[in-house]
């Protein structure tokens, strides 16, 4: 069976992208392959990670051009991995039910507009919750509002700073959960062809 063609969209460091690249190399991801890494930021380190892994890269200008680029590459699954740009309804329509995102909290807590990056962890600490985590979900028009695919809980410890908590959520949840979810959805797409 033909593997699902995956594009990963990044804006920053790309540690989640790296987790997917590593999972592909180790066999955790078998049903899909990354064919393109795209970014809205020219200097995103994620692009360097892609180049180091021999994966084609693309710097987006307009969303319409990105849609064309992804369609030309035959992309069937779009993975948002620290992509800090809200996608338009046109983009979402073009890849309906084929876009997934990783969010660093247990949705529906600490999500929606303005909850990105360190802010998510700041808010969790401010509120005083004792457990947080990460969520992989489908992307629809509502920010962080699509159907949940997978979640993993992470303990908050006394004395945590947003930075310390962010790192723990990545290590204990995001970098494990995202590759597993990418495999699950890639397999479903592959088997539906
Ligand atoms: C991660 O915490 C992800 O959940 C969030 O943005 C961060 C991206 O980190 N959406 P990286 O670029 O994958 O290192």
Coordinates of C-alpha atoms and ligand atoms in Angstrom, one line a residue:
X1 CA 0.0 0.0 0.0
X2 CA 1.1 3.5 -0.7
X3 CA 2.3 5.5 2.2
X4 CA 0.4 8.7 3.2
X5 CA 2.2 11.8 2.0
X6 CA 2.7 14.2 4.9
X7 CA 3.6 17.9 5.1
X8 CA 4.7 19.4 8.4
X9 CA 4.1 23.1 9.0
X10 CA 6.4 24.8 11.5
X11 CA 7.2 28.3 12.7
X12 CA 9.9 27.8 15.2
X13 CA 12.4 25.3 16.7
X14 CA 10.7 22.3 15.3
X15 CA 11.3 19.8 18.1
X16 CA 7.9 18.2 17.4
X17 CA 9.0 17.9 13.7
X18 CA 12.2 16.3 14.9
X19 CA 10.1 13.8 16.9
X20 CA 8.2 12.9 13.7
X21 CA 11.4 12.6 11.7
X22 CA 12.9 10.3 14.4
X23 CA 9.7 8.2 14.6
X24 CA 9.9 7.7 10.8
X25 CA 13.5 6.5 11.1
X26 CA 12.8 4.2 14.1
X27 CA 9.7 2.7 12.5
X28 CA 7.1 4.1 14.9
X29 CA 5.7 5.9 11.8
X30 CA 5.4 3.3 9.0
X31 CA 2.2 4.4 7.2
X32 CA 3.3 7.8 6.2
X33 CA 6.3 9.8 5.0
X34 CA 7.1 13.4 5.2
X35 CA 7.4 14.8 1.7
X36 CA 7.6 18.5 2.6
X37 CA 8.3 20.8 5.5
X38 CA 6.9 24.3 5.1
X39 CA 7.2 27.4 7.2
X40 CA 5.9 31.0 7.4
X41 CA 9.2 32.0 8.9
X42 CA 12.3 32.0 6.8
X43 CA 14.6 31.5 9.7
X44 CA 12.7 28.8 11.5
X45 CA 15.1 26.2 12.8
X46 CA 12.6 23.5 11.8
X47 CA 13.6 24.1 8.2
X48 CA 17.2 23.3 9.1
X49 CA 16.1 20.1 10.8
X50 CA 14.2 19.1 7.6
X51 CA 17.2 19.9 5.4
X52 CA 19.4 17.8 7.7
X53 CA 17.0 14.9 7.2
X54 CA 17.0 15.4 3.4
X55 CA 13.4 16.6 3.3
X56 CA 12.3 19.3 0.8
X57 CA 11.4 22.6 2.4
X58 CA 9.2 25.5 1.3
X59 CA 8.8 29.0 2.7
X60 CA 5.3 30.2 2.4
X61 CA 4.3 33.6 1.1
X62 CA 0.6 33.5 0.5
X63 CA -1.8 30.8 1.7
X64 CA -3.0 30.2 -1.9
X65 CA 0.5 29.4 -3.0
X66 CA 1.0 27.1 0.0
X67 CA -2.2 25.2 -1.0
X68 CA -0.9 24.8 -4.5
X69 CA 2.5 23.6 -3.3
X70 CA 0.9 21.0 -1.0
X71 CA -1.5 19.8 -3.7
X72 CA 1.4 19.6 -6.3
X73 CA 3.3 17.5 -3.8
X74 CA 0.3 15.2 -3.4
X75 CA 0.1 15.9 0.3
X76 CA -2.7 13.9 2.1
X77 CA -2.0 14.8 5.7
X78 CA -1.0 18.3 7.0
X79 CA 0.6 18.3 10.4
X80 CA 0.8 21.6 12.3
X81 CA 3.8 21.3 14.7
X82 CA 4.3 24.7 16.3
X83 CA 2.8 26.5 13.4
X84 CA 1.8 29.9 14.7
X85 CA -0.5 31.1 12.0
X86 CA -4.2 30.7 11.9
X87 CA -5.2 29.0 8.7
X88 CA -8.0 30.5 6.6
X89 CA -11.3 28.7 5.9
X90 CA -10.1 28.2 2.3
X91 CA -7.0 26.2 3.5
X92 CA -9.1 24.2 6.0
X93 CA -11.6 23.4 3.2
X94 CA -8.8 22.3 0.8
X95 CA -7.6 19.7 3.3
X96 CA -10.8 19.1 5.3
X97 CA -10.3 16.4 8.0
X98 CA -6.7 16.0 6.8
X99 CA -5.1 18.6 9.1
X100 CA -3.9 17.8 12.6
X101 CA -2.4 20.0 15.3
X102 CA -0.5 19.5 18.6
X103 CA -1.6 21.8 21.4
X104 CA 0.3 21.9 24.8
X105 CA -2.6 21.5 27.2
X106 CA -5.5 19.2 27.8
X107 CA -8.2 20.7 25.6
X108 CA -10.7 22.2 26.4
X109 CA -8.5 23.8 29.1
X110 CA -6.1 26.6 28.2
X111 CA -6.8 26.7 24.5
X112 CA -8.3 29.0 21.8
X113 CA -7.2 32.4 20.6
X114 CA -4.1 33.8 22.4
X115 CA -3.2 30.4 23.9
X116 CA 0.1 29.6 22.2
X117 CA 3.7 28.8 23.1
X118 CA 4.7 29.8 26.7
X119 CA 1.4 31.6 27.3
X120 CA -0.4 28.2 27.6
X121 CA 1.9 27.1 30.4
X122 CA 1.8 30.6 32.1
X123 CA -2.0 30.4 32.2
X124 CA -2.0 26.8 33.6
X125 CA 0.4 27.8 36.4
X126 CA -1.6 31.0 37.1
X127 CA -4.8 29.0 37.5
X128 CA -3.1 26.5 39.7
X129 CA -4.1 23.3 38.0
X130 CA -2.1 20.3 39.1
X131 CA -2.3 18.3 35.9
X132 CA -1.8 19.6 32.3
X133 CA -0.7 17.8 29.2
X134 CA -0.9 17.8 25.4
X135 CA -3.7 17.2 22.8
X136 CA -3.5 16.2 19.2
X137 CA -6.7 17.2 17.4
X138 CA -8.1 17.7 13.9
X139 CA -8.1 21.4 12.7
X140 CA -11.4 23.1 11.8
X141 CA -12.4 26.8 11.7
X142 CA -12.6 27.0 15.5
X143 CA -9.1 27.6 17.1
X144 CA -8.2 24.3 18.9
X145 CA -11.8 23.3 18.4
X146 CA -11.6 20.2 16.1
X147 CA -12.2 16.6 17.1
X148 CA -9.7 15.2 19.6
X149 CA -7.4 12.4 18.4
X150 CA -5.2 11.8 21.4
X151 CA -4.3 13.3 24.8
X152 CA -1.6 12.7 27.4
X153 CA -1.5 14.1 31.0
X154 CA 1.6 15.6 32.7
X155 CA 1.9 16.5 36.3
X156 CA 2.6 20.1 37.4
X157 CA 5.1 20.2 40.2
X158 CA 5.7 22.8 43.0
X159 CA 8.1 25.5 41.8
X160 CA 7.4 25.0 38.1
X161 CA 8.1 28.0 35.8
X162 CA 6.4 28.2 32.4
X163 CA 9.8 27.2 30.8
X164 CA 10.2 24.1 33.1
X165 CA 6.6 23.1 32.5
X166 CA 6.9 23.6 28.7
X167 CA 9.9 21.3 28.6
X168 CA 8.2 18.6 30.7
X169 CA 5.1 18.7 28.6
X170 CA 7.2 18.3 25.4
X171 CA 9.3 15.5 26.8
X172 CA 6.5 13.5 28.6
X173 CA 3.6 14.2 26.2
X174 CA 4.1 16.1 22.9
X175 CA 7.1 14.2 21.4
X176 CA 5.5 10.8 22.2
X177 CA 1.9 11.7 21.4
X178 CA 2.4 13.5 18.0
X179 CA 4.3 10.7 16.3
X180 CA 1.7 8.1 17.5
X181 CA -1.2 10.2 16.2
X182 CA 0.6 10.8 12.9
X183 CA 1.0 7.1 12.5
X184 CA -2.7 6.4 13.4
X185 CA -4.1 9.0 11.0
X186 CA -1.6 8.1 8.2
X187 CA -2.7 4.5 8.5
X188 CA -6.4 5.4 8.3
X189 CA -5.7 7.5 5.2
X190 CA -3.5 4.8 3.6
X191 CA -6.2 2.1 4.2
X192 CA -8.9 4.3 2.8
X193 CA -7.2 4.6 -0.5
Ligands
LIG1 C1 4.9 23.2 21.1 O1 4.7 23.3 22.4 C2 3.6 22.9 20.4 O2 2.7 22.2 21.2 C3 3.1 24.3 20.3 O3 4.2 25.1 19.9 C4 5.4 24.4 20.4 C5 6.3 24.2 19.2 O4 7.5 23.7 19.6 N1 2.0 24.4 19.4 P1 8.5 23.1 18.5 O5 8.6 24.1 17.4 O6 7.9 21.8 17.9 O7 9.8 22.9 19.2

